Amino acid sequence: MGQNTLARDFMMQKLNDRQIALLKQTFIDFQQTSEFLKTPLVVDKAQGLYYWDSEGKKYFDAIGGIYVAVLGHCHPRLIEALTQQAEKITLAPPLHGTSNVTLDFVEKLAAITPGNLNYVKPFSGGSEAVESAIKFVRQYFKQTGHPNKYKFITRYLGYHGATFGAMAASGTGKRKTKFEPQMAGFLKLFPPTHYRDRFSSWEECNRFSARMFEDIIIHEDPDTVAGVIIEPIGNIGGMITPTDEYFTILRDICDRYNVILIFDEVITGFAKTGAMFAAQAFGVTPDIICCGKGVSSGMIPLGAMVAREDMADAFYGSASDGIEFAHGHTFAGNPLSCAVGIAVIDEIVEKRLDQKARELGAYLAEKLEGLKSYGVIREVRGKGVLRGVELVKDTASMQPYPELGEAMKLCALKNGLIMRVDPTWFAVAPPLIADKADIDFMCELIEKSLSDALAMVR
Ligand SMILES: Cc1ncc(COP(=O)(O)O)c(C=O)c1O
């Protein structure tokens, strides 16, 4: 059955002529508008765990927007922080100063990051944070006696943002080739899932995959390699979750070759994994963390790069040195965004939402494991409430099943469920205001969508 027929049969959201005309005046991210119009989603209202579309239909938001709303939508504490700040100061361009609330945010974020990651540069989202980390590391090596260190090693299936540097770091194939040539100096290797069938154990596969970083560094010439950029849990690829040892090996390699280890925690940050950052969940301390998404729970654009304090020292001198960080954005450290960021961190810390993510995550994982009885699930991966489920044709062949994912996407929308479907895997990251009953409800919707989808494709 073709998608057109499916969409018609499913009676997706009906848009009026004005909405359709306006959708043709804009773009949906990474999607063809004509395809989007077949199964559109135009939302009007969001509260807590739910969205409502413009026809009034209610959807359970199993993915917190898109790994963003860790405190659910429109959390009252964040609305209060935002409105109180709006009455005080809303703009302090970082070109000629900063605001007290921005400094408070710097202090707050530094306090929850691991190790001596105390240098904080706030931005307006994940791509900006990654882009700035790339520039920060290159400039750092230029002014610390290693001017030839400029290359970054990243992974296929990694996504680090849509801007040019972050895109060059990403391993997302066709999403990138439209814009070639890419920025030079980005080398790629595969995440452990790529090799898993060649090893008798996941642990051994992870050891092999982690050691590949060293092979690349040696063969590229360690004097030219500046950094490794990696998502601790890889979203594209369906929540690729390495072993703790993978990161221990990688940390050791980076130390031995003076290579900066950058964790892109834009998805994994802010308690979803059961720790404030995935770095803490895996027991490893990177040199830089890039964050975004959950730091504002979606109330307002916010992101940040957090770096080792001693790296930042290399940018501190006199005006004549020319070693100031040559980077900036008008809205970086915006007072409104920072006020919300502070409130998000306070709420997570005070309510121990990291602990809640561990407990709720274990419960969720068990329920998702239960779906294996359908015979089309290879693995349930992830940590805490951040979970991905890999779909296969059958567990004997383990062949991917994109048709099932495509059908599941439609069935989920029909059933009032919003989640990420790629289509060889699906993922959820329910906001941490959810309780067990909400997880039960969400899993019922997932199971119904899976069984409806199977009925369609079989
Ligand atoms: C891991 C990761 N890094 C970076 C980004 C880019 O963040 P933004 O879309 O806020 O620019 C994303 C966005 O999805 C992401 O998932």
Coordinates of C-alpha atoms and ligand atoms in Angstrom, one line a residue:
M1 CA 0.0 0.0 0.0
G2 CA 1.5 3.4 -1.0
Q3 CA 1.9 6.3 1.5
N4 CA -0.7 8.3 -0.3
T5 CA -3.4 5.7 0.2
L6 CA -2.3 5.2 3.7
A7 CA -2.5 8.9 4.5
R8 CA -6.0 9.1 3.0
D9 CA -7.2 6.0 4.8
F10 CA -5.8 7.3 8.0
M11 CA -7.7 10.6 7.8
M12 CA -4.7 12.6 9.0
Q13 CA -5.1 16.1 10.3
K14 CA -7.0 18.3 7.8
L15 CA -5.5 21.7 7.1
N16 CA -7.4 24.7 5.8
D17 CA -6.4 26.5 2.7
R18 CA -4.6 29.3 4.5
Q19 CA -2.5 26.7 6.5
I20 CA -1.6 24.9 3.3
A21 CA -0.7 28.2 1.5
L22 CA 1.5 29.2 4.4
L23 CA 3.2 25.8 4.6
K24 CA 4.2 26.4 1.0
Q25 CA 5.7 29.7 2.1
T26 CA 8.1 28.0 4.6
F27 CA 10.0 24.7 5.0
I28 CA 9.7 21.9 7.4
D29 CA 13.2 20.7 8.5
F30 CA 14.8 18.0 6.3
Q31 CA 11.4 17.3 4.7
Q32 CA 9.8 17.9 1.3
T33 CA 6.7 20.1 1.9
S34 CA 4.6 18.0 -0.5
E35 CA 5.4 14.9 1.5
F36 CA 4.6 16.7 4.8
L37 CA 1.3 17.8 3.4
K38 CA 0.2 14.2 3.1
T39 CA 0.5 13.5 6.8
P40 CA 0.8 17.0 8.3
L41 CA 1.1 17.9 12.0
V42 CA 0.4 21.5 12.8
V43 CA 0.1 22.0 16.6
D44 CA -1.7 24.7 18.4
K45 CA -1.2 24.1 22.0
A46 CA 1.1 22.1 24.3
Q47 CA 0.9 21.3 28.0
G48 CA 2.9 18.9 30.1
L49 CA 3.0 15.6 28.3
Y50 CA 0.6 16.5 25.5
Y51 CA 0.3 18.4 22.2
W52 CA -3.0 19.5 20.6
D53 CA -3.2 20.0 16.8
S54 CA -5.2 22.7 15.1
E55 CA -8.2 20.4 14.9
G56 CA -8.1 19.9 18.7
K57 CA -6.8 16.3 18.5
K58 CA -4.6 15.4 21.5
Y59 CA -1.2 13.6 21.2
F60 CA 1.0 12.1 23.9
D61 CA 4.4 13.6 23.3
A62 CA 6.7 10.6 23.9
I63 CA 9.8 12.5 22.8
G64 CA 9.5 15.8 24.6
G65 CA 9.3 17.8 21.3
I66 CA 12.4 16.3 20.0
Y67 CA 14.5 15.3 23.0
V68 CA 13.9 18.8 24.4
A69 CA 11.1 19.1 26.9
V70 CA 12.6 17.3 29.9
L71 CA 10.2 19.0 32.2
G72 CA 7.3 18.7 29.7
H73 CA 5.7 21.6 27.9
C74 CA 5.0 25.0 29.4
H75 CA 6.2 24.1 32.9
P76 CA 4.9 26.7 35.4
R77 CA 8.3 27.2 37.0
L78 CA 9.8 28.1 33.6
I79 CA 6.9 30.4 32.7
E80 CA 7.5 32.2 36.0
A81 CA 11.2 32.5 35.4
L82 CA 10.6 33.8 31.9
T83 CA 8.0 36.4 32.9
Q84 CA 10.0 37.6 35.9
Q85 CA 13.1 38.1 33.8
A86 CA 11.1 39.8 31.0
E87 CA 10.2 42.6 33.4
K88 CA 13.9 43.1 34.3
I89 CA 16.2 42.8 31.3
T90 CA 15.8 40.8 28.1
L91 CA 18.8 41.7 26.0
A92 CA 22.5 42.1 26.9
P93 CA 24.5 41.8 23.6
P94 CA 27.7 39.9 24.4
L95 CA 29.7 42.2 22.1
H96 CA 29.7 44.9 24.7
G97 CA 28.8 43.2 28.0
T98 CA 26.8 40.6 29.7
S99 CA 24.1 40.4 32.4
N100 CA 24.0 39.2 36.0
V101 CA 21.5 36.4 35.1
T102 CA 23.9 35.2 32.3
L103 CA 26.7 35.0 34.9
D104 CA 24.3 33.1 37.3
F105 CA 23.6 30.6 34.5
V106 CA 27.4 30.2 33.9
E107 CA 27.8 29.4 37.6
K108 CA 24.8 27.0 37.7
L109 CA 25.9 25.0 34.6
A110 CA 29.5 24.8 35.6
A111 CA 28.4 23.3 39.0
I112 CA 26.6 20.4 37.4
T113 CA 29.2 19.4 34.7
P114 CA 31.8 16.8 35.5
G115 CA 35.5 17.4 36.3
N116 CA 36.9 20.9 35.8
L117 CA 34.5 21.7 33.0
N118 CA 33.9 25.2 34.4
Y119 CA 34.3 27.5 31.4
V120 CA 30.8 28.1 30.0
K121 CA 29.9 29.9 26.8
P122 CA 26.1 30.1 26.4
F123 CA 24.5 30.0 22.9
S124 CA 21.1 29.7 21.3
G125 CA 21.1 26.0 20.5
G126 CA 23.0 22.8 19.7
S127 CA 24.6 23.7 16.4
E128 CA 26.0 26.9 17.7
A129 CA 27.5 25.0 20.7
V130 CA 29.2 22.5 18.4
E131 CA 30.3 25.1 15.9
S132 CA 31.9 27.1 18.7
A133 CA 33.6 24.0 20.2
I134 CA 35.3 23.4 16.8
K135 CA 36.5 26.9 16.6
F136 CA 37.6 27.0 20.3
V137 CA 39.7 23.8 19.9
R138 CA 41.4 25.0 16.7
Q139 CA 42.2 28.3 18.2
Y140 CA 43.3 26.7 21.5
F141 CA 45.9 24.6 19.7
K142 CA 47.1 27.5 17.6
Q143 CA 48.0 29.5 20.6
T144 CA 49.4 26.7 22.8
G145 CA 52.2 25.6 20.5
H146 CA 50.4 23.0 18.3
P147 CA 49.3 25.1 15.3
N148 CA 49.1 22.0 13.0
K149 CA 46.4 20.3 15.1
Y150 CA 43.2 21.0 13.3
K151 CA 41.5 17.7 12.3
F152 CA 38.5 16.2 14.1
I153 CA 37.5 12.6 14.2
T154 CA 33.8 12.0 14.3
R155 CA 31.5 9.1 13.4
Y156 CA 29.2 8.0 10.6
L157 CA 25.6 8.2 11.8
G158 CA 26.5 11.0 14.1
Y159 CA 24.5 14.3 13.9
H160 CA 26.0 17.4 15.3
G161 CA 23.9 20.2 13.7
A162 CA 23.0 21.9 10.5
T163 CA 25.6 24.7 10.3
F164 CA 28.7 24.1 8.1
G165 CA 31.1 23.0 10.8
A166 CA 28.6 20.9 12.7
M167 CA 27.5 19.4 9.4
A168 CA 31.0 18.6 8.4
A169 CA 31.3 16.8 11.8
S170 CA 28.1 14.9 11.1
G171 CA 28.1 11.5 9.4
T172 CA 24.7 11.8 7.8
G173 CA 25.4 10.9 4.1
K174 CA 22.8 12.3 1.8
R175 CA 21.8 15.1 4.2
K176 CA 25.3 16.5 3.5
T177 CA 26.1 15.7 -0.1
K178 CA 23.8 18.5 -1.4
F179 CA 26.2 21.0 0.2
E180 CA 29.5 19.6 -0.9
P181 CA 32.3 20.4 -0.7
Q182 CA 32.3 20.1 3.1
M183 CA 34.6 21.9 5.4
A184 CA 38.0 20.1 5.4
G185 CA 39.6 18.3 8.3
F186 CA 36.9 16.0 9.4
L187 CA 37.6 12.2 9.5
K188 CA 35.0 9.5 10.1
L189 CA 34.8 6.1 11.6
F190 CA 31.9 3.8 12.4
P191 CA 30.1 3.4 15.7
P192 CA 30.2 -0.1 17.3
T193 CA 26.8 -1.2 15.9
H194 CA 28.4 -1.3 12.4
Y195 CA 30.6 -4.2 13.4
R196 CA 28.5 -6.0 15.9
D197 CA 27.8 -9.1 13.8
R198 CA 31.6 -9.7 13.3
F199 CA 32.2 -10.2 17.0
S200 CA 31.1 -12.8 19.5
S201 CA 30.4 -10.3 22.1
W202 CA 29.2 -6.6 22.3
E203 CA 32.1 -5.9 24.7
E204 CA 34.7 -7.1 22.2
C205 CA 33.0 -5.2 19.4
N206 CA 33.2 -2.0 21.5
R207 CA 36.9 -2.6 22.3
F208 CA 37.7 -2.9 18.6
S209 CA 35.6 0.1 17.6
A210 CA 37.2 2.3 20.3
R211 CA 40.7 1.3 19.3
M212 CA 40.0 2.4 15.7
F213 CA 40.3 6.0 17.0
E214 CA 44.0 5.3 17.8
D215 CA 44.6 3.8 14.4
I216 CA 43.3 6.9 12.7
I217 CA 45.2 9.3 14.9
I218 CA 48.5 7.4 14.2
H219 CA 47.9 7.2 10.5
E220 CA 46.8 10.8 10.1
D221 CA 49.8 12.0 12.2
P222 CA 49.0 12.8 15.8
D223 CA 50.4 16.3 15.4
T224 CA 47.5 17.2 13.1
V225 CA 44.6 15.7 15.1
A226 CA 42.8 18.2 17.4
G227 CA 39.7 16.5 18.6
V228 CA 37.1 13.8 18.7
I229 CA 33.5 14.8 18.5
I230 CA 31.0 12.1 19.6
E231 CA 27.5 11.7 20.8
P232 CA 27.8 9.4 23.9
I233 CA 24.5 7.8 22.8
G234 CA 24.1 8.0 19.1
N235 CA 20.7 9.1 18.1
I236 CA 20.7 8.4 14.3
G237 CA 21.3 4.7 14.2
G238 CA 18.7 4.2 17.0
M239 CA 20.3 5.1 20.3
I240 CA 23.7 3.5 19.8
T241 CA 24.8 2.8 23.3
P242 CA 28.5 1.8 23.7
T243 CA 29.9 0.0 26.8
D244 CA 31.5 2.1 29.6
E245 CA 34.8 0.6 28.5
Y246 CA 34.5 2.1 25.0
F247 CA 34.7 5.5 26.6
T248 CA 37.5 4.5 29.0
I249 CA 39.6 3.4 25.9
L250 CA 38.7 6.5 24.0
R251 CA 39.6 8.8 26.9
D252 CA 42.9 7.1 27.3
I253 CA 43.7 7.4 23.5
C254 CA 42.8 11.1 23.6
D255 CA 45.0 11.7 26.6
R256 CA 48.0 9.9 25.0
Y257 CA 47.8 11.9 21.8
N258 CA 46.8 15.3 23.2
V259 CA 43.4 15.1 21.5
I260 CA 40.4 17.0 22.9
L261 CA 37.5 14.8 23.7
I262 CA 34.2 16.6 22.9
F263 CA 30.9 15.1 24.0
D264 CA 27.9 16.3 22.0
E265 CA 25.3 16.0 24.8
V266 CA 22.7 18.0 22.9
I267 CA 20.3 15.0 23.2
T268 CA 21.8 13.2 26.2
G269 CA 22.2 16.1 28.6
F270 CA 19.9 17.1 31.4
A271 CA 19.0 14.0 33.2
K272 CA 17.3 11.8 30.5
T273 CA 20.0 9.1 30.8
G274 CA 19.7 8.9 34.6
A275 CA 22.6 11.3 35.2
M276 CA 22.8 15.0 34.5
F277 CA 25.0 14.3 31.6
A278 CA 25.7 11.0 29.8
A279 CA 29.4 11.5 30.6
Q280 CA 28.5 10.9 34.2
A281 CA 26.3 7.9 33.3
F282 CA 29.3 6.3 31.5
G283 CA 31.8 7.4 34.1
V284 CA 34.1 9.4 31.8
T285 CA 35.0 13.0 31.8
P286 CA 35.4 14.7 28.4
D287 CA 37.3 17.9 27.8
I288 CA 34.3 19.8 26.4
I289 CA 30.5 19.2 26.6
C290 CA 28.2 20.8 24.0
C291 CA 24.6 21.1 25.2
G292 CA 21.2 22.4 24.0
K293 CA 17.7 21.0 23.8
G294 CA 16.9 20.0 27.4
V295 CA 18.7 22.9 29.0
S296 CA 15.6 25.1 28.4
S297 CA 13.1 22.3 28.2
G298 CA 11.9 24.0 25.0
M299 CA 10.7 27.2 26.7
I300 CA 13.2 29.3 24.7
P301 CA 16.3 28.7 22.5
L302 CA 19.4 27.9 24.6
G303 CA 22.6 25.9 24.3
A304 CA 26.1 26.1 25.7
M305 CA 29.7 24.9 25.3
V306 CA 31.3 23.9 28.5
A307 CA 35.1 23.4 28.4
R308 CA 38.0 22.5 30.8
E309 CA 38.9 25.6 32.8
D310 CA 42.6 25.2 32.0
M311 CA 41.8 25.3 28.2
A312 CA 40.0 28.6 28.7
D313 CA 43.1 29.9 30.5
A314 CA 44.9 29.8 27.1
F315 CA 42.5 32.6 26.0
Y316 CA 43.3 34.9 29.0
G317 CA 46.1 37.5 28.5
S318 CA 46.5 41.1 27.6
A319 CA 44.7 42.9 24.8
S320 CA 47.9 42.9 22.7
D321 CA 48.2 39.1 22.7
G322 CA 45.3 38.7 20.3
I323 CA 44.2 35.5 22.1
E324 CA 40.6 36.4 22.9
F325 CA 38.2 33.8 21.6
A326 CA 37.3 35.1 18.2
H327 CA 33.7 34.1 18.2
G328 CA 30.2 35.4 19.2
H329 CA 26.5 35.7 18.5
T330 CA 24.1 38.5 19.3
F331 CA 21.7 36.3 21.3
A332 CA 24.4 34.3 23.1
G333 CA 23.8 34.3 26.8
N334 CA 20.4 36.1 26.4
P335 CA 19.0 37.0 29.8
L336 CA 15.6 35.4 29.1
S337 CA 17.2 32.1 28.0
C338 CA 19.6 32.1 30.9
A339 CA 16.8 32.7 33.4
V340 CA 14.9 29.7 32.0
G341 CA 18.1 27.6 32.0
I342 CA 18.7 28.3 35.7
A343 CA 15.1 27.3 36.5
V344 CA 15.5 24.0 34.5
I345 CA 18.7 23.0 36.4
D346 CA 17.1 24.0 39.8
E347 CA 14.0 21.9 39.0
I348 CA 16.1 18.8 38.0
V349 CA 18.4 19.1 41.0
E350 CA 15.7 19.8 43.6
K351 CA 13.4 17.1 42.3
R352 CA 16.2 14.6 41.8
L353 CA 15.0 14.0 38.2
D354 CA 18.2 12.1 37.3
Q355 CA 17.3 9.5 39.9
K356 CA 13.7 9.5 38.6
A357 CA 15.0 9.0 35.0
R358 CA 16.9 5.9 36.2
E359 CA 13.9 4.3 37.9
L360 CA 11.3 5.3 35.3
G361 CA 13.9 4.3 32.6
A362 CA 14.3 0.8 34.0
Y363 CA 10.5 0.4 34.0
L364 CA 10.2 1.7 30.5
A365 CA 13.0 -0.5 29.2
E366 CA 11.3 -3.6 30.6
K367 CA 8.0 -2.7 28.9
L368 CA 9.8 -2.1 25.6
E369 CA 11.6 -5.4 25.9
G370 CA 8.1 -7.0 26.2
L371 CA 7.4 -5.9 22.6
K372 CA 10.0 -8.4 21.5
S373 CA 7.2 -11.0 21.5
Y374 CA 6.1 -9.5 18.2
G375 CA 9.3 -11.0 16.6
V376 CA 10.3 -7.7 14.9
I377 CA 12.6 -6.2 17.4
R378 CA 16.3 -6.7 17.5
E379 CA 17.3 -4.6 20.4
V380 CA 16.1 -2.1 23.0
R381 CA 18.9 0.4 23.6
G382 CA 19.7 3.5 25.6
K383 CA 19.9 4.7 29.2
G384 CA 17.3 6.1 31.6
V385 CA 14.2 7.3 29.7
L386 CA 16.2 7.8 26.5
R387 CA 15.4 4.6 24.6
G388 CA 15.6 3.4 21.0
V389 CA 14.1 0.2 19.5
E390 CA 15.5 -1.4 16.4
L391 CA 13.0 -2.9 14.0
V392 CA 13.9 -6.0 11.9
K393 CA 12.0 -8.3 9.5
D394 CA 12.5 -11.2 11.8
T395 CA 15.0 -12.1 14.5
A396 CA 16.5 -14.9 12.5
S397 CA 17.7 -12.8 9.6
M398 CA 17.9 -9.5 11.5
Q399 CA 17.3 -7.6 8.3
P400 CA 16.1 -4.0 8.7
Y401 CA 12.4 -3.3 8.3
P402 CA 12.0 0.3 7.1
E403 CA 8.5 -0.4 5.7
L404 CA 7.4 -1.3 9.2
G405 CA 8.9 2.0 10.6
E406 CA 7.1 4.0 7.8
A407 CA 3.8 2.4 8.7
M408 CA 4.4 2.9 12.4
K409 CA 5.0 6.6 11.9
L410 CA 1.5 6.9 10.4
C411 CA -0.1 4.6 13.0
A412 CA 1.4 6.5 15.8
L413 CA 0.0 9.8 14.6
K414 CA -3.4 8.2 14.0
N415 CA -3.3 6.8 17.5
G416 CA -2.3 10.2 19.0
L417 CA 1.3 9.4 19.7
I418 CA 4.4 11.5 18.8
M419 CA 7.7 9.8 18.8
R420 CA 10.8 9.6 16.6
V421 CA 10.7 7.0 13.8
D422 CA 13.6 6.8 11.4
P423 CA 12.3 4.3 9.9
T424 CA 14.5 1.3 10.9
W425 CA 14.1 2.2 14.6
F426 CA 11.9 4.3 16.8
A427 CA 12.8 6.2 19.9
V428 CA 11.2 7.8 22.9
A429 CA 12.3 10.1 25.7
P430 CA 9.3 11.0 27.8
P431 CA 9.5 14.1 29.9
L432 CA 10.5 13.6 33.5
I433 CA 7.2 14.8 34.8
A434 CA 5.8 11.5 33.7
D435 CA 4.9 8.8 36.2
K436 CA 4.5 5.0 35.8
A437 CA 0.9 5.4 34.7
D438 CA 1.9 7.8 32.0
I439 CA 4.6 5.3 30.9
D440 CA 2.0 2.5 30.8
F441 CA -0.3 4.7 28.7
M442 CA 2.6 5.6 26.3
C443 CA 3.6 2.0 26.0
E444 CA 0.0 1.0 25.2
L445 CA 0.0 3.6 22.4
I446 CA 3.4 2.3 21.1
E447 CA 2.1 -1.3 21.2
K448 CA -1.1 -0.4 19.4
S449 CA 0.9 1.5 16.7
L450 CA 3.3 -1.4 16.3
S451 CA 0.5 -4.0 15.9
D452 CA -1.5 -1.7 13.6
A453 CA 1.6 -1.1 11.5
L454 CA 2.3 -4.9 11.3
A455 CA -1.3 -5.5 10.1
M456 CA -0.6 -3.0 7.3
V457 CA 2.7 -4.3 6.1
R458 CA 2.2 -8.1 6.4
Ligands
LIG1 C1 23.3 15.4 18.9 C2 22.9 16.7 18.3 N1 23.8 17.7 18.3 C3 23.5 18.9 17.8 C4 22.2 19.2 17.3 C5 21.9 20.5 16.7 O1 21.1 21.3 17.6 P1 20.2 22.4 17.1 O2 19.2 21.8 16.2 O3 19.6 23.0 18.4 O4 21.0 23.4 16.4 C6 21.3 18.2 17.4 C7 19.9 18.5 16.9 O5 19.1 17.6 16.8 C8 21.6 16.9 17.9 O6 20.7 15.9 18.0

